[in-house]
Amino acid sequence: MLECGPAPAPQDLCSHQESLSMVAAPSDGFHGSQWRSTCLLPTEEQKRDVGHPGRATLDESLGDRSPWEEELLGQIRAMSDSQRSRVLEAIQHRIEEHTQLLWKEVADPGIRELLAPLNLEPQQPVEKAFLFLVYGLILRECASSDLVRRHLMRLLELSHQTAGQREGMAVASGIASSSHLQEVWATLEHLGRTRVLRTACTSPDYQEPYADVHWRWVSSTSLLCYGHMALHAGEHILPWVDNVISRMVYYFSCSCYDNILETSFLSAAVMLVKALKQEHSTRRYRFTQIPELIQCLLAILQKEPNFLATLFRQKIILVIMELSKLRPSLKPVVKSRILQTCLQSLYMLPPMEMLKSCLPPLDLAPDVMVLYQKSMQALDLLLQTFISENKSMDEMCFLLQHTEPWLKSDKSHECKRVVQTIFLLLKYVVDYVKLTDEATPSMLGHQIGLLMLLWRDRDPVTQSHSRQCIYLLLQLLIQQKGSMGQFMHLNKMKNFEAKALRRSEMKFYNLVKALDRSLTPAQHTQLILTLLGGLCSHDHLQCDLASQLVLMIFQNQSIKVEQVAEILQGLFQELPSIVFKNILQTMMKAVTMLGTQHTQETVEVMLSLCHPSERQVLPLWKALASNNQLARKVLMLLYMKLKLRPPKELVRLSQQAELISLLALGTIYELLYTREYKATVRWAFAGILVGLLTQLHYLFELDVVEGISDYQEDSLEVKPLSPCRTCLEALKGLFWTTNYWEVFAYLQLLRGWELFEHLETYTEGVTLLARAMAHYDCEVKAVLGQAVISLKSSEERDNIVAILVITEFLNSQELTQYMSRRAMDNFLSLGLSSPNQLVRAMSLKGLTSILMDPKKVVLLRNQLAGLLDSFMGPEPQDLMGLMEILGDILHSLGTQGIGATSIRMAQHLLSLFEDEQAPVRGGAISLFGDVVHSGGKKYRPALKRQAFQALVPLLFHLVDSCPAVVMKTKLTFLRCAILLKWEFRKELFGKLAWGHGLGAENDIFIYMVESNFGSYHQFLMQALIYLGSPHKNLKRMAMKFIGGILQDYFTDLCFSLKRGDLKIFKKYLEVLKKDSDSVSRRFYQNFLEDITELSKFVRQ
């Protein structure tokens, strides 16, 4: 794997001498796993360069060759190859034998002769590093390649245990390579194959024999050798650079990681970068190994301990900075890795006040503040280099994107650091860089939003920098557009706000307006989405700031149509996570504003957010109802969406749930029960009613009837309703929530709502509903207007609903006030030309109604008189048929009524309540309810008396043995209560419709008796008759009723009963004494004492 192909063979290799001052020499120092060597501390010149854009911070000028070096070179060049070989062997032997060689110990004549001209003091020690230098110089001057290879290999076979030894070998190799590059390369290749890979996996913690320790750090030596090779290669560096880097990366990757390895690698990288900076053609060369080299540097950076004791971080970042300038430009994924690692390494350091206390015990503690500042300055330079290499707004957003995790950090010091970094970067770009394109990346809005969320940060420095960052970004945007007027306005605004408006929120307002003008719709959307994300924070200050900024933006009316969908979807996602109630209220205000500005788009988006039955979207709908006009627009739009009904042929089964009309239907159903929409639903009653009726017919057409009949009202299990059931429940809810409960009750007690569950009985249901509406004058005028519009529609279902409603409304008492006969005649005639048979038939029926042909009144009344004679005769034939015909005539006469005849009919029907045949009882009770409402205003008092007389019988027949009779009794009982205007009519209906058991019976008893104050004795006398009833249910109901009257209203009976009434009471009670039914006998025994007591107080 070491073999990467033949190395290039540069021509005319010439020597390039450098002073040792350029070489960073690692010291052995502290080798613990959490410590970094100080070998890479910068020179004074480097210290001055850091922080100044454009200066080469890694560059050090080559010093001129010293006189002693010139003299030394002269001596070496004067030697023959054999002399040089002997000197090299002697130096090698001395290096191997001693750590330091003292002058007095130099015995070899050749070395003494070589060193004599240097005029060194006799007792002055000769540093081993100097011997390595001499060794390298001699190799460089040798003409024989074999001699160079042989002696270099011998040198590299010495121990690699100490830092000085490793550095000396590398220095000698580097100097030799300036004249013998290929020979040195070949020697290092051999060393790699034979030694480096053998020791690559050796654990530094393992106690090895001497021989292994000898080679343990050979890979570090190799890295340093490659660094010095690059440093001495001069203009020949480029043909070799990729091979050099590949070897460095490979040896680093496959060697055991320790402090020595990382120090050597970084030293080699620094030297490589210096060499490349000194070569003018570097900018034109295309490198192939730079990303891999950077990855190794990042690996070192990631292993840095979480304290500052050296400039390792600064050095790594500065090397990466220089490498990033080379061609080809780094790929985004590499730059992203660089940014993530560098930012994490610096931002996650402890706070400034804790940095010093985090240091391990040291002999000489470093200045932590200086180290921190230099490291942060290196990061600033790296970012400035990135933006200088790619002067675009896209690049700026790319850089800012990597600061996001730190902008969101809960740790104040991390947030403070990143905002300061962003500020310095933006300041640099504004002052020194002219962005070359007009790119408008949408993510810029997101990054602006993150900075805005720090405007109320608890740290004043973070606050200040975050605001200045926004100004700088605005300045960049304005510069891009080239608008000088906006630029001047921005500066004035900045100065004005800084001085005058620090005490108020107005300082935000102008900035928000400036952003609204400067950002593209996509950027603006991202800004708002980011602010919406800030609503979910547990920091109330930040939440409040985010909500106020969003509200400010919405108030500014800067939202475009194309932004609405994304903004509402973003808000909907954040709503469940909002912690503070006042923040939620503020956002609902914002939704109201958005809905006011873009009503249609808002409604469309809200319909798509989730299924209406899930109700998470309900707060948004409520927000749209805070404005009455807006609420009306919303319901109108929902009505229009409800009518978007594609034909069955165009609707696939998988698309049914996504139909916009079904979403509108589900939403209307939810809004019916939403308090905020109560008044608006009442206003839109007619449109909603017709829309729901036609929608139900449409669903029958689509054949989506599943789940419409198996609905259980009293079930506690929450299941999503099917479309058909939703429509039917919405229809019922429309009447209940708008307080037209009488119409709801009329159908409920007749089981009329069940007619809507099947297409075959659908028309009967619409007819019955329209009849109830006409009877109770429920929105007749508005619904009639909607029906007329629907009659003109091209949709057949609209025509059917319209004609059914209109023909029933012809019997309304108030219809002539809303529409003339001529207009009605025109509309009904329009129905005659309909292709639908039902529409034609109902139109014809309407044209022949009493309203359209008043002459029929006399004919119907005459017919009624003859029928009444048969009906009231001693033995009428076909009693059920007669009652059915009488009911039809009553319905046909409608508002004309039957006058005094209604009283006679009511009296006769009352006598049929106790008929032995259940159908007769049921028919009489049902017809009685129609009759008491058919006498008109003139006979209403008399009919009320008849209704009062029927109360007790109706109450008892609520327990009739026939369920059909019970159902009809409930409706007639309720209709009598409505006619008599009882106080608790709606509550009474609830008990009649859904009540069960003794509790419901007791409540109905109370509603009846309390609503007829002073009539207790009349009720008591009526009830006595039923004590002799052959029907056990009625008899026991009578006993319960009488017992209740005696117990609860005993005092009132003392004043209202007479002696004669008491005799009758005793007469009926005595019959129970000998009754075969034990319940009857027990009733007699229980209340006999009450009767005796009552007789003491009754009047004569």
Coordinates of C-alpha atoms in Angstrom, one line a residue, residues 29 46 51 61 67 69 115 133 143 244 255 426 453 474 502 676 700 719 748 853 876 898 905 922 1010 1060:
G29 CA 8.4 17.5 27.7
Q46 CA 3.6 35.2 13.6
G51 CA -5.6 38.8 13.1
S61 CA 11.6 34.8 5.9
P67 CA 29.7 33.1 8.0
E69 CA 28.1 28.0 7.8
L115 CA 35.3 21.5 13.3
L133 CA 23.0 19.4 10.5
A143 CA 28.1 13.2 -5.6
V244 CA 4.4 13.4 0.2
S255 CA 0.1 4.4 13.3
L426 CA -19.8 40.1 8.7
L453 CA -34.1 35.6 18.8
L474 CA -29.1 44.3 5.9
R502 CA -33.2 51.9 23.7
E676 CA -66.8 31.7 18.6
F700 CA -75.0 8.8 -1.7
K719 CA -64.3 7.1 16.7
Q748 CA -85.9 13.3 16.6
D853 CA -104.8 28.2 -6.0
P876 CA -116.9 4.9 11.9
I898 CA -110.0 24.7 9.9
M905 CA -111.8 17.4 16.3
G922 CA -101.2 6.3 18.1
E1010 CA -94.3 23.3 37.8
G1060 CA -117.1 16.5 46.1

